Structures are given as structure tokens and as C-alpha cells.
Coordinates of C-alpha atoms in Angstrom, one line a residue:
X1 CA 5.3 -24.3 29.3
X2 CA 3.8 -20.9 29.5
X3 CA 5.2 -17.8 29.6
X4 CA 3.9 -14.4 31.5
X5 CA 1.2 -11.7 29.6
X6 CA 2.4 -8.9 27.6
X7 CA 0.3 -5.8 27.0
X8 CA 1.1 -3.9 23.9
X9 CA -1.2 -1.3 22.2
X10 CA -1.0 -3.1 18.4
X11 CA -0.7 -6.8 18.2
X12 CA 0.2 -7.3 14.4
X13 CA -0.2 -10.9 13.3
X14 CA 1.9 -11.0 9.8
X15 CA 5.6 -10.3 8.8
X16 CA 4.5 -9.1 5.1
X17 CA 4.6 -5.9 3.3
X18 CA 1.1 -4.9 5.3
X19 CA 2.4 -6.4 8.4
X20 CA 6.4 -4.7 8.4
X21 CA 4.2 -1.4 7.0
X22 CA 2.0 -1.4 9.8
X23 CA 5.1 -2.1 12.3
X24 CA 7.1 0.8 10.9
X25 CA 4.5 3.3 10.7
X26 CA 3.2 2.7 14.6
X27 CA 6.6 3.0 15.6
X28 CA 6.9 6.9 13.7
X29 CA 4.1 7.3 15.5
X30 CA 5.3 6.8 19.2
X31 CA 2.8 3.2 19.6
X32 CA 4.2 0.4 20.9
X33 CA 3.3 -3.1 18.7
X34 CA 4.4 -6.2 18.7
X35 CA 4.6 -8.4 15.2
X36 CA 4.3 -12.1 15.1
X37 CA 5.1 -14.2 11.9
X38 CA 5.2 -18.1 11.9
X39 CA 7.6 -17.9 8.9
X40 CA 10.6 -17.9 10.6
X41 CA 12.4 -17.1 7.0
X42 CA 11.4 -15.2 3.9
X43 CA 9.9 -16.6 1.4
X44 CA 12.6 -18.3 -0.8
X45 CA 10.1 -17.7 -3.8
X46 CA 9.5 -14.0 -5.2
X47 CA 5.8 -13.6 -5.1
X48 CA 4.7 -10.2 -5.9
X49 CA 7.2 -7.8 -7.3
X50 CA 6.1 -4.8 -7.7
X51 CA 5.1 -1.7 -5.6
X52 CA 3.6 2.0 -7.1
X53 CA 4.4 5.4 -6.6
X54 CA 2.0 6.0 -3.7
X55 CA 3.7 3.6 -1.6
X56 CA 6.7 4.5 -2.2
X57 CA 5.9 8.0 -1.1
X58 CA 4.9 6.2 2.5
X59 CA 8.4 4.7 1.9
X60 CA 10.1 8.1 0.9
X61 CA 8.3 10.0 4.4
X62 CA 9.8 6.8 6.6
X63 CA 13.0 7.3 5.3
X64 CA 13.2 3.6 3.7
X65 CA 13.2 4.6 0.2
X66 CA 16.9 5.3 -0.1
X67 CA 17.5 1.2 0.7
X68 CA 14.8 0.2 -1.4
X69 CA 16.2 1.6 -4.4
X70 CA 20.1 0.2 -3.9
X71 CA 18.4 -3.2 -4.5
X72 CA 15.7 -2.1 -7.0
X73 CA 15.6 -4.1 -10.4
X74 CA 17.0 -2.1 -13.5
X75 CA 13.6 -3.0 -15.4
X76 CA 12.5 -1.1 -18.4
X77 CA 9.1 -0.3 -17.5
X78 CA 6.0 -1.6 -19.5
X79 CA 4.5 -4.8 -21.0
X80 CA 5.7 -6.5 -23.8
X81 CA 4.1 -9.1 -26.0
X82 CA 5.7 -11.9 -28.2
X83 CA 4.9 -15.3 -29.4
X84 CA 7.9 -16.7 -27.9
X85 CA 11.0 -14.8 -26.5
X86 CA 13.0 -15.7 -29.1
X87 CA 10.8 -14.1 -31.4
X88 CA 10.4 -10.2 -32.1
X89 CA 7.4 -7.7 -29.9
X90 CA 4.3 -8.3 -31.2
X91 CA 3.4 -5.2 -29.3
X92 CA 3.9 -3.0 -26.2
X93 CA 2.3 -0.9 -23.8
X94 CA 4.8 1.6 -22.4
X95 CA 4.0 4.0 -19.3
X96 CA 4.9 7.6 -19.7
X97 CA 7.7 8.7 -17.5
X98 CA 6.5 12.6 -17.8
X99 CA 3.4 11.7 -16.9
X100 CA 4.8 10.3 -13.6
X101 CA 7.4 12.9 -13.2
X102 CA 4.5 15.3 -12.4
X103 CA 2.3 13.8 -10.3
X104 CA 4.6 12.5 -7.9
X105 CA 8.2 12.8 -6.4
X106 CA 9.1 8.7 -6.2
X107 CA 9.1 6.1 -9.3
X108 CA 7.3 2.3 -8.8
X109 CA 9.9 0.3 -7.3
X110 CA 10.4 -2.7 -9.4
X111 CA 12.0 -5.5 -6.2
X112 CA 10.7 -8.9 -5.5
X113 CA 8.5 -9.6 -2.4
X114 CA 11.3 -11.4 -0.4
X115 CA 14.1 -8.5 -0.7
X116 CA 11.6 -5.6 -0.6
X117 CA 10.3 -7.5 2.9
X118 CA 14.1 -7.8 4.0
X119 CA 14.7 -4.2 3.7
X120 CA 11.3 -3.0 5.4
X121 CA 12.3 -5.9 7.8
X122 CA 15.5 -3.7 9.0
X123 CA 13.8 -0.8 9.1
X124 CA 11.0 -1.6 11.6
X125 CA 13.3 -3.5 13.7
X126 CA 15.4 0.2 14.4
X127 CA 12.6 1.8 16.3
X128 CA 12.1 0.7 20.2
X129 CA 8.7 0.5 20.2
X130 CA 8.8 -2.4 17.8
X131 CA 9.2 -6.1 18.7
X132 CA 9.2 -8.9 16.4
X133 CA 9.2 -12.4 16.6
X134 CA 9.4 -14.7 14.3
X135 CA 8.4 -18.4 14.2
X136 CA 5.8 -17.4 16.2
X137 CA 2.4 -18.4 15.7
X138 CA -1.2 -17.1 16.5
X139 CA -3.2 -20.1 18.5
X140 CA -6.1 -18.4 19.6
X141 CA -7.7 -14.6 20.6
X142 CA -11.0 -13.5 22.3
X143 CA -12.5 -9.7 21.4
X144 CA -14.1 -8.2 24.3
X145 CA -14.9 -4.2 24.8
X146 CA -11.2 -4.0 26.2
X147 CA -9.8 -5.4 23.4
X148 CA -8.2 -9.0 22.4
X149 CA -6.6 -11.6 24.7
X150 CA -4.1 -13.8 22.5
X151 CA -2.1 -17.0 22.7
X152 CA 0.7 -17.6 20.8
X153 CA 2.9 -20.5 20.1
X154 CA 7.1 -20.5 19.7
X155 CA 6.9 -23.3 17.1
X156 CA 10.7 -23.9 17.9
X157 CA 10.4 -23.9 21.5
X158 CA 6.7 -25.4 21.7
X159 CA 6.2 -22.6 24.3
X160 CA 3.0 -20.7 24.7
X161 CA 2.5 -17.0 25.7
X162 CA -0.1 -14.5 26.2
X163 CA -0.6 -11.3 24.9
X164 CA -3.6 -8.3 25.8
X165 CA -3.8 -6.0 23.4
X166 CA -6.2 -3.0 22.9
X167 CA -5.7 -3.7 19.0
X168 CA -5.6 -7.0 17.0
X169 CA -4.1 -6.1 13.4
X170 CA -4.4 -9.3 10.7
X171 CA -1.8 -9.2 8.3
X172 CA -1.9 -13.0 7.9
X173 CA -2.4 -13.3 4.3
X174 CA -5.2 -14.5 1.6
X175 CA -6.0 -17.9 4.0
X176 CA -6.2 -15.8 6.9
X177 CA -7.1 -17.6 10.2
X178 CA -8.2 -14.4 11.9
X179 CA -10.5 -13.8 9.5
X180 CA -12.0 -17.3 9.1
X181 CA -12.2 -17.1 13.1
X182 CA -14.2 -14.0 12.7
X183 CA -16.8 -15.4 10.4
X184 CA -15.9 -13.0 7.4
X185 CA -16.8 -13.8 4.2
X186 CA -15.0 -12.8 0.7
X187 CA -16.7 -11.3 -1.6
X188 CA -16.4 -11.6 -5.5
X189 CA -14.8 -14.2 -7.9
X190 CA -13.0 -16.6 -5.7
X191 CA -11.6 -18.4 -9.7
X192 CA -10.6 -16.4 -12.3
X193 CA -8.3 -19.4 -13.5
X194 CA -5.6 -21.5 -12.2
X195 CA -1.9 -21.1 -12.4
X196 CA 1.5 -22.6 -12.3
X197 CA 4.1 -20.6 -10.9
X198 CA 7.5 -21.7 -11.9
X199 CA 10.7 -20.0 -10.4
X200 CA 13.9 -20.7 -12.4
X201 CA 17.1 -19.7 -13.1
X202 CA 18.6 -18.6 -16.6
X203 CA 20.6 -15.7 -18.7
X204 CA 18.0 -14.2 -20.8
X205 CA 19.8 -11.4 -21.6
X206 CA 20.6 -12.4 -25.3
X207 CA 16.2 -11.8 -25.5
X208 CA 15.6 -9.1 -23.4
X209 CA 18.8 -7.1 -23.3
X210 CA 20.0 -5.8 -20.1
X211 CA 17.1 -4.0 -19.0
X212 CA 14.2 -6.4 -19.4
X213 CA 10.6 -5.6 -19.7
X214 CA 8.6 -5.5 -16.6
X215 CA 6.4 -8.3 -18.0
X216 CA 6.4 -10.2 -21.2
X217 CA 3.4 -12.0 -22.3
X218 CA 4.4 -14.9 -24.4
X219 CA 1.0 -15.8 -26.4
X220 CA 2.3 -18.8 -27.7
X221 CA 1.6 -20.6 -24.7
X222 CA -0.6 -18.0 -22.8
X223 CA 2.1 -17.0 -20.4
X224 CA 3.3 -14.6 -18.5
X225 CA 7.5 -13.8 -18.3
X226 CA 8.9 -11.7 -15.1
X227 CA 12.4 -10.9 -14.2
X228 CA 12.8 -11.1 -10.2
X229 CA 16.1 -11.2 -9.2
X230 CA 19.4 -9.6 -10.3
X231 CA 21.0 -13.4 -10.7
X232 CA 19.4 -14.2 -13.4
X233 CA 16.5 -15.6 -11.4
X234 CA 12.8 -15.3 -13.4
X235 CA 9.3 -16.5 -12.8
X236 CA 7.0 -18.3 -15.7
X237 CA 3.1 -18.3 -14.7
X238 CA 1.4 -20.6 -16.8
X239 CA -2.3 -21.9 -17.1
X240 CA -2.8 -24.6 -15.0
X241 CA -2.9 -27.8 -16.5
X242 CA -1.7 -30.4 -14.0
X243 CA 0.7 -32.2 -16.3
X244 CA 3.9 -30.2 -15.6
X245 CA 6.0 -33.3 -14.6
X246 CA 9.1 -31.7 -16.2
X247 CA 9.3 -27.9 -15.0
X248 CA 12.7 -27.2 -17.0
X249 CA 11.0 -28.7 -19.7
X250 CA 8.1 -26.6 -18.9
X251 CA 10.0 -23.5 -19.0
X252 CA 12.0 -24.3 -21.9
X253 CA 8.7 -25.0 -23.9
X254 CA 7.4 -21.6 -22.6
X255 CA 10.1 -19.3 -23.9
X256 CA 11.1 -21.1 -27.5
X257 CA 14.9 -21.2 -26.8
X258 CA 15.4 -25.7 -26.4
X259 CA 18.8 -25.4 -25.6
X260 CA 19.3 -22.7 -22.9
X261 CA 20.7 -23.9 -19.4
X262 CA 17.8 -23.6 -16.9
X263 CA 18.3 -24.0 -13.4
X264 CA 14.8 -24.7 -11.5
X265 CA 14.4 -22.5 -8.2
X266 CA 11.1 -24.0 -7.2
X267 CA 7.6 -23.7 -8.2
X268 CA 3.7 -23.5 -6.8
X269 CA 0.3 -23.8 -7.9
X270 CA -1.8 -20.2 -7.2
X271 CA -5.6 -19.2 -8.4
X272 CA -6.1 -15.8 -9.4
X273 CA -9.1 -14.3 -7.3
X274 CA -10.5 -10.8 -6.9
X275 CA -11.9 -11.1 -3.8
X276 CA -12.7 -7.9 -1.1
X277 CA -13.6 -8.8 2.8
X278 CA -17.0 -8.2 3.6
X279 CA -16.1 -5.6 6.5
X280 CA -12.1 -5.0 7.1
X281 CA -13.2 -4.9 10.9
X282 CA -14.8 -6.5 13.5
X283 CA -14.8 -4.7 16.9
X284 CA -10.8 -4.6 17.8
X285 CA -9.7 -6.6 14.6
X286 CA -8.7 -4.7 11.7
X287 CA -7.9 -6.8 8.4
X288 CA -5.3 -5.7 6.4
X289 CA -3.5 -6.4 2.7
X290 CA -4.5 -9.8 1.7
X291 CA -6.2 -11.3 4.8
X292 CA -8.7 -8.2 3.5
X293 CA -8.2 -8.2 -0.4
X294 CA -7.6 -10.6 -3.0
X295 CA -6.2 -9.2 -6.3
X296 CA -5.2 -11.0 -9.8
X297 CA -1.6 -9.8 -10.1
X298 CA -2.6 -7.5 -13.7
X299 CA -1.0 -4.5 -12.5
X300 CA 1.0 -5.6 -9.4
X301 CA -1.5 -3.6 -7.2
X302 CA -1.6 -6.4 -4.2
X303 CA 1.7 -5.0 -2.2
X304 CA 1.0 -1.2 -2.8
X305 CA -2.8 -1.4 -1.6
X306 CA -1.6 -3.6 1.3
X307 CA 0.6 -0.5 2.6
X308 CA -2.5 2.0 1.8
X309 CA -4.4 -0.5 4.2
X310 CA -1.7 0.5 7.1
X311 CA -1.1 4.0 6.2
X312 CA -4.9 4.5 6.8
X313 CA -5.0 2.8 10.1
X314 CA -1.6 3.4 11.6
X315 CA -2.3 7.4 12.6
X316 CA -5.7 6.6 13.5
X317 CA -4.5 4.2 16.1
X318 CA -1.9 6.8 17.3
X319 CA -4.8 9.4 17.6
X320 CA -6.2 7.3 19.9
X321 CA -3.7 6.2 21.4
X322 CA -2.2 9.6 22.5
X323 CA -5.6 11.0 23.3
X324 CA -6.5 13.3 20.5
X325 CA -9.0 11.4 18.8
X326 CA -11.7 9.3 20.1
X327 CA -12.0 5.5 19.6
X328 CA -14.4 6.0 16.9
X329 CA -12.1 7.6 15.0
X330 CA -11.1 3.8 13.7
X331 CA -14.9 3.1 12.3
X332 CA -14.0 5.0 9.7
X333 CA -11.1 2.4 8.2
X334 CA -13.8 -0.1 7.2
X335 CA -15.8 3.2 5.4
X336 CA -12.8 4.3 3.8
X337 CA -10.8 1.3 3.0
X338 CA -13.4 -1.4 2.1
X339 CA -14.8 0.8 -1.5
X340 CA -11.1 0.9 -2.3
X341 CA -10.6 -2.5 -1.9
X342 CA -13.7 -3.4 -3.8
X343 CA -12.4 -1.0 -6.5
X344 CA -9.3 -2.4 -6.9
X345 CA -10.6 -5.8 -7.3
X346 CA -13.1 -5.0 -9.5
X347 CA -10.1 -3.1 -12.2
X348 CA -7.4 -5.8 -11.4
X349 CA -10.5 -9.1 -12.0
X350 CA -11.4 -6.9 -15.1
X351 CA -7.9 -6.5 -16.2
X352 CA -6.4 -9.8 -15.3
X353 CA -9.9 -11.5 -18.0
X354 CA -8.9 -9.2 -20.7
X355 CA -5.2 -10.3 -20.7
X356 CA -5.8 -13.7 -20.6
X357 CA -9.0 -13.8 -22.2
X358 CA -9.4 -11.3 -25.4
X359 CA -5.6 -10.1 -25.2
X360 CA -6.2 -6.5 -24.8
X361 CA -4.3 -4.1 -23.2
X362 CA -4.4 -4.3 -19.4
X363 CA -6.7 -1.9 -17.1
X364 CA -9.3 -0.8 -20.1
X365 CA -11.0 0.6 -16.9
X366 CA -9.4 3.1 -14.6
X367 CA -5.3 3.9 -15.7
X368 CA -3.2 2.2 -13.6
X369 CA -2.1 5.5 -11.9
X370 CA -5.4 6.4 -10.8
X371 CA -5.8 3.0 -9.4
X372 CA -2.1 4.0 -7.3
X373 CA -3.1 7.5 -6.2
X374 CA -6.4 8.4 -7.1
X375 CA -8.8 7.0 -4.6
X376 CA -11.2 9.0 -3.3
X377 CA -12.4 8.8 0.5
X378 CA -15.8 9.5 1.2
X379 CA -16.6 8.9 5.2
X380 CA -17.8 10.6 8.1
X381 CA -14.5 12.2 8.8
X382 CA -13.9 13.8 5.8
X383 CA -15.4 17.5 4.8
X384 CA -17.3 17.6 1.0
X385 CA -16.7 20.5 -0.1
X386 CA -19.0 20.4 -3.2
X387 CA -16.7 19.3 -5.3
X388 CA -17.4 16.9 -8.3
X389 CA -16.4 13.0 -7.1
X390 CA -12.7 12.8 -8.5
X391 CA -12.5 8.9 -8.8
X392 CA -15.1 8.1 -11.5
X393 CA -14.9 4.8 -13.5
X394 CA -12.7 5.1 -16.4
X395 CA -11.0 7.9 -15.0
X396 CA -6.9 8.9 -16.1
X397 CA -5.6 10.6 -13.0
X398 CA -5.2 14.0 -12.5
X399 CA -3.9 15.6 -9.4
X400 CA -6.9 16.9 -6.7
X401 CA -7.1 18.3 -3.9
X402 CA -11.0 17.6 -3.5
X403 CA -11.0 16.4 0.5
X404 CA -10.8 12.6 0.6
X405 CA -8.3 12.6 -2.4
X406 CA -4.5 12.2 -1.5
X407 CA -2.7 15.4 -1.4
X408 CA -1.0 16.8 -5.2
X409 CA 2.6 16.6 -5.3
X410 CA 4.0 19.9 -6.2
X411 CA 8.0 21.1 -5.4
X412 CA 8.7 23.8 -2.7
X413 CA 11.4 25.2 -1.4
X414 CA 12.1 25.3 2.5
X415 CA 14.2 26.1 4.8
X416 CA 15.3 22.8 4.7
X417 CA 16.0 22.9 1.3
X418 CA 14.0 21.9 -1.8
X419 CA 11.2 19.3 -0.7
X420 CA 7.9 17.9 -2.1
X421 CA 4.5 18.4 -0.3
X422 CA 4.8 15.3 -0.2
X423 CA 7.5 15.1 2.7
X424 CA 5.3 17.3 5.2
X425 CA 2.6 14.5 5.9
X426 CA 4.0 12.4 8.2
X427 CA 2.9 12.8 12.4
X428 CA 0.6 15.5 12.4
X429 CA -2.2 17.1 10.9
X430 CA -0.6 19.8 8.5
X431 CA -2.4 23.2 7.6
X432 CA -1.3 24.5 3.7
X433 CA -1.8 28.3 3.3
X434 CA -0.2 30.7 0.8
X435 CA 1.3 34.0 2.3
X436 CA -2.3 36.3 2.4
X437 CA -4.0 32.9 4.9
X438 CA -2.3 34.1 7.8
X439 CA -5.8 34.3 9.7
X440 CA -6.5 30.7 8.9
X441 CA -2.7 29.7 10.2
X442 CA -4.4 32.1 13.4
X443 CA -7.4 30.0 13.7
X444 CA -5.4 26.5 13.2
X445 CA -3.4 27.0 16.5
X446 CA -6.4 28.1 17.9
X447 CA -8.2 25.0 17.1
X448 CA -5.6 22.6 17.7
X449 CA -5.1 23.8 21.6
X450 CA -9.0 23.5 21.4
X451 CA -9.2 20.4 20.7
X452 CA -6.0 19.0 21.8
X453 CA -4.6 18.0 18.5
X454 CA -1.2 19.0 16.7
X455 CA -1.4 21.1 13.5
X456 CA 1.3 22.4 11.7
X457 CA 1.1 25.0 9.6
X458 CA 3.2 25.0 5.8
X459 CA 3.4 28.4 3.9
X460 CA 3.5 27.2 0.5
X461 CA 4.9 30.4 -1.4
X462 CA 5.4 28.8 -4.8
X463 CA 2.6 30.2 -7.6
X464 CA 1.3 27.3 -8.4
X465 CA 0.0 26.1 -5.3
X466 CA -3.6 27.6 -5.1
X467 CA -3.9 26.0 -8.9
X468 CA -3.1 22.8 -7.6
X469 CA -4.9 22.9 -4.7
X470 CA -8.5 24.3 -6.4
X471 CA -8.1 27.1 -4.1
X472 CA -7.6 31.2 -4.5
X473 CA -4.3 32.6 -3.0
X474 CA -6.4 32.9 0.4
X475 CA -7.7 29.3 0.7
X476 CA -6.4 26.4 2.9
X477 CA -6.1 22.9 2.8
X478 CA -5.9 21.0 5.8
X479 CA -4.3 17.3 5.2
X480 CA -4.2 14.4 7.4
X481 CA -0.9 12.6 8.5
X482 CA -1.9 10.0 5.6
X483 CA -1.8 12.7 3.2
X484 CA -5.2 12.6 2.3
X485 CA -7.2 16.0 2.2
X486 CA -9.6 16.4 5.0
X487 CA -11.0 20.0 4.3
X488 CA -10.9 22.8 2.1
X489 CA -11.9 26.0 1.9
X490 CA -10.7 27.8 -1.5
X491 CA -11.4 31.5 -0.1
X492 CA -10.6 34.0 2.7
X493 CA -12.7 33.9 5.5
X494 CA -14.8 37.4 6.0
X495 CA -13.2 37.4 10.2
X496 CA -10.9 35.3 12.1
X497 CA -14.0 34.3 14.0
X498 CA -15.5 32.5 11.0
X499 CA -12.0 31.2 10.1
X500 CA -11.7 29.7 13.6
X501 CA -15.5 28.2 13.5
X502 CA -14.4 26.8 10.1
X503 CA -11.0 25.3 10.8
X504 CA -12.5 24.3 14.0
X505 CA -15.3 22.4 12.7
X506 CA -13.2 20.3 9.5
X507 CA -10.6 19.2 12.4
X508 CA -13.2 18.3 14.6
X509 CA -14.6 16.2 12.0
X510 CA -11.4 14.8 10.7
X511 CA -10.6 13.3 14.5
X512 CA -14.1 12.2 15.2
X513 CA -13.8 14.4 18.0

């Protein structure tokens, strides 16, 4: 049985984080999008568990964050080591909390994959441009200059449907079909060693306290420790050795402690790859998260890189979509995205070797924050300004506003009370000017009717901003809805003529237009 064609904007193929992210940030966006998951439940085991700062800034502008922290994990942040968890730290590698508290305006979110999906599930589902279906699964799609023609299958119901869309979005994970359809290969180690997962169910508290680590390493048996759930639910990850008959045994044997009561939730056998698409498009196919990254989970980066994937595309779409940007706007998520991805697979392979390799400390390369936030686009819609590139190899991160680089947090007060910079880059394309720019906020409103595209101008009053920014009291900053710089100009213009040829030009460039 067949049912009728439904048009939609954004077919999203995928119910994960990159999926639910994509979904949610259409919707803020006014595009219509349809999701489709065969899963017809969550996952029942945790998978990834953890999600940075810079996503949880998406989370905090979406208004999800509030949700996502009642059901965060009380973790103490860090890695520890021991030789068994009975036994006492061998040695730790603790984050620092100042640090964070500077840079940004949200805390990593410490959840596991299947309740972090359930709250982003909720959320997409308010907004009336979003329809999901689950136990629904992609059979086949075309690509032609109009888009993609789909068929999809009701796996309870064995009915089929059709779907045109202008947009195919794969979210379909690390075996993704769309991308095997598409002929694209992955690039980089495909085997950086073979795993056992092991889910289970046991008090630990008498070894870790109430407030665990956020990952022991137990070197003893070359393992890895991770607290998922509030009920006392953990994950072991093991080398594989395919003689695991006896998982409680397993686990037992793991963490030193013979007579604890272990109650085993399930387990799974997983290879660690660090693996990046060889293009994250083809024509109206965008891949996102893991069907267009494969990351070793050193440093939990897999979920938050997934969501940078979406934040990228999602306005990009909705320029086009509402007519202020041209379709080519969207060749720029394959230049932008794919050298993060390649990045990130490259520090997370690197880290995920040392670890179980030499046993030094994790990410030797860039610092774990500048892996989160300090990504650097460099594309055809983005305006250099000169500036020195502000993601070298190695690098600690420090706050820029050199164009391509996401936006510095810094606290400002507003009329609608005290906010972060953070909270203004949402819809629009926002122009940041202290009180003496007033002929660059001139020339932004004349641009924008120019060319058809909302600006909205911030008067940042607070001292510190032109620091931040790398700018004199008379520069501006103009940031895209994704928060990421897309020109700058650190002095007064010499006329509002030049300002407007200026402004005009670096918005003209950011939309393709």
C-alpha cells in the first residue's frame, strides 16, 4: 500500500543528537522538515555521554538547556586513573572550572545519549513545522537539480510513502546508507582497536563517592569506567578479546571488587575509528554527525561536533529558504565543516592511541576546549581581515573574534536584563558596535534593505568589549546567526559612505549574495 507525496523543504533522515538538532533548529528558523528514524525507541544502551560547552550554548539560545540540566549527571569533572577501583588514583587530570567560567556562559553537560535524545526529542516535537516519525525507514531517494524524491517504509504498517524534498539531510549514523548510496568514501583509520562495551548495573559509590569521576581508566586491565545513569547504571569498555562468555564476570574482573552485586544491562562489540567523509555533500545531500565523522570517544567530542554540523547548515538552509541568500550559500558547509571534521579526527585518533597506547594524558595536541569552541572557518563567505589563523595545532584556546572564529562570550547588560553575547545569535545576522559606531549601525540598515537580509544591531556598552573583540571603541563585528564572526572592521570608517560600501560588501559575502 502506498500512500500520497509529501513536499517538505528539509527531509532529515536520523532521530540522533544531529538529527533532533537539525529538527529543532529549522523549526527556530520558520522551515518546515520532516525527520524519519527507523528506531522506533531509544536506544536502551547509553552510547555517548557527553556534550561540550559550545553545544550547549546552541542548547542555551533554543531554550532546551534548562531541561537538560534537571537530568544532567552530578559528575566530578576529569579523568582519573587507578589500577583497579578498589585501589587508590594513580593520577588525574582535572579541567579548570575558571578557565571555563570565562570563555563561555554554559558548563559540558555530562547525560547519556538516550536521555539527552529524549529531552531534545520533546523539544523539536513543540514547534509546528516539525514532523517526526518514527519506525520509519529510508528505502530509496534520487538527486536531481530540484532536489531528492524519497520512499519510505512504515516498518510497522509495511506501508510505503513518498516524499520531494528540496533538501536531503543524513543523520543516519557511522553505517550510513545515504552515504554508501552516494559513493562517499571515509577517510582515515577505519581500526584504531576493538572494543567490548559492557552496560551493567551496580552501587559503586563506596569507590567513587557520590560524585564520580567523568572517566576512570583502570590500567590493570586497560579499561575504561563511565558512570551513565543516576541508578547506578555504568559502562566498562574493554579491549576486545572475544572470550567474554561471562560479562558479570567480566566486569567484576575489571574493577577488583569479586563480591559486589552486578546486574548486567546489555553489552556490544564497537571499533574505534577516526574517520572524516570525503565531501559532507553531494548536490542536495548534506551528511551530518556520524554518517559524516567518525571519532574514538577520547574526549566525548562525537555528539557536540554532530550539533556544530546542524548549527552550520540549519540558517543556511533558512537563508535560502526565505529568499535572502542564494542557493550557493550551502557550498560553503562542505568548505567549512569538512577541515573541522578532519581536525577533530585527527586530535580524538591521536588522543584515543596515547591513552591506550603510551598512557599519557589525553589530547597532547590541541586542549580539549579549543577542540569545543576554537575552530576556525576559512571559506568563501567569510571576510579575512588579516588577522593571524587562530586555530593552530597545539593551540590552548583563547577567545577571538578573528572572522570565522565563534563569537567571545563576554556579560552585558540589556534591557532585558543581564545576558551573554552569547544569547543574541540566534535568527539573524547581528551587527556589535560600541556607543561612538553609530554610522556603522547607519550603514547596517542600509545594507540589510539592500540586500534584503535582517540585521540587528547590539550596542554593547560594557568596556571590555572592543578588547574582546580586537577592535577600537569604533569598530564592528558582524556575526552570523551561528555565532560565528563573518567580518570585522576594528576602526571608524572616514564617511558613512565607506561604512555602507564596507558593511555592504562583508554581508554580501557572508550570504553568497
Amino acid at each position: 500500500m502506498t500512500a500520497g507525496v509529501v513536499e517538505v523543504p528539509a527531509l532529515i533522515v536520523g532521530g540522533g543528537p544531529a538529527g533532533l538538532t537539525a529538527s529543532l533548529l529549522l523549526s527556530r528558523h520558520g522551515v518546515e522538515s520532516l525527520l524519519v528514524d527507523k528506531r522506533d525507541t531509544a536506544s536502551p544502551l547509553p552510547r555517548a555521554r557527553g556534550v561540550h560547552a559550545r553545544a550547549m550554548e546552541i542548547m542555551r539560545v533554543c531554550g532546551v538547556e534548562p531541561d537538560l540540566r534537571a537530568v544532567e549527571l552530578p559528575i566530578t569533572p576529569g579523568a582519573q586513573w587507578r589500577t583497579g577501583l578498589a585501589g587508590p588514583a594513580i593520577r588525574e587530570d582535572v579541567p579548570s572550572s575558571a578557565v571555563a567560567a570565562e570563555v563561555s556562559p554554559c558548563e559540558g553537560l555530562s547525560v547519556s545519549q538516550d536521555v539527552f535524545e529524549s529531552v531534545l526529542l520533546e523539544h523539536a516535537c513543540g514547534y509546528d513545522t516539525a514532523r517526526l516519525r518514527r519506525g520509519v525507514r529510508l528505502e530509496s531517494f534520487e538527486t536531481s537539480a530540484a532536489g531528492v524524491r524519497a520512499t519510505l517504509l512504515d516498518l510497522a504498517s509495511g506501508q510505503h510513502s513518498h516524499v520531494r524534498a528540496r533538501w536531503l539531510i543524513a543523520a543516519d549514523g557511522a553505517r550510513s546508507a545515504i552515504r554508501e548510496r552516494l559513493g562517499v568514501a571515509m577517510l582515515g583509520p577505519h581500526d584504531l582497536g576493538r572494543q567490548q562495551m559492557i552496560a551493567f548495573r551496580a552501587d559503586l559509590t563506596p569507590y567513587t563517592g557520590e560524585h564520580p569521576r567523568g572517566i576512570y581508566f583502570l590500567t590493570g586491565t586497560n579499561a575504561a569506567l563511565i558512570w551513565t545513569h543516576s541508578d547506578h547504571r555504568w559502562v566498562i569498555s574493554v579491549p576486545d578479546t572475544g572470550d567474554i562468555s561471562d560479562p558479570a564476570a567480566a566486569v567484576l574482573g575489571v574493577l577488583g571488587v569479586p563480591d559486589l552485586p552486578v546486574e548486567i544491562v546489555g553489552s556490544s562489540r564497537w571499533t574505534a575509528a577516526a574517520q572524516s567523509a570525503a565531501r559532507y555533500a553531494d548536490g542536495p545531500v548534506f551528511l551530518l554527525g556520524d554518517a559524516a565523522h567518525r571519532f574514538p570517544p577520547a574526549g566525548a567530542t562525537g555528539v557536540s561536533t554532530a550539533m556544530h554540523d546542524a548549527h552550520n547548515l540549519a540558517w543556511k538552509i533558512a537563508s535560502v529558504v526565505h529568499g535572502h541568500a542564494p542557493a550557493r550559500l550551502l557550498d560553503s558547509y562542505r568548505s567549512e565543516r569538512e577541515p573541522v571534521g578532519c581536525r577533530n579526527a585527527d586530535e580524538t585518533g591521536t588522543a584515543w592511541s596515547r591513552v591506550f597506547g603510551s598512557g599519557a594524558a589525553p589530547f597532547a595536541g590541541r586542549s580539549l576546549a579549543q577542540i569545543d569552541m576554537g575552530y576556525q572557518y576559512q571559506s568563501p563567505v567569510i571576510t579575512a581581515d588579516g588577522s593571524p589563523h587562530a586555530d593552530p595545532p597545539g593551540a590552548d584556546y583563547r577567545p577571538s573574534a578573528t572572522p570565522g572564529c565563534r563569537a567571545p562570550h563576554l556579560w552585558i547588560d540589556t534591557s532585558a536584563g543581564r545576558r551573554s553575547t552569547i544569547d543574541l545569535f540566534d535568527r539573524d545576522h547581528v551587527l556589535l558596535t560600541a556607543p561612538p559606531g553609530e554610522s556603522w549601525r547607519t550603514a547596517a540598515d542600509t545594507a540589510a534593505r539592500a540586500l534584503g537580509v535582517p540585521v540587528v544591531n547590539h550596542v554593547i556598552r560594557e568596556p571590555g568589549w572592543p578588547d574582546q573583540y580586537g577592535v577600537s571603541a569604533a569598530g564592528a563585528v558582524l556575526v552570523r546567526p551561528d555565532g560565528h564572526v563573518a567580518w570585522r572592521q576594528a576602526t571608524q570608517p572616514t564617511s558613512g559612505e565607506l561604512a555602507h560600501g564596507q558593511l555592504l560588501a562583508g554581508l554580501r559575502t557572508s550570504t553568497a549574495a
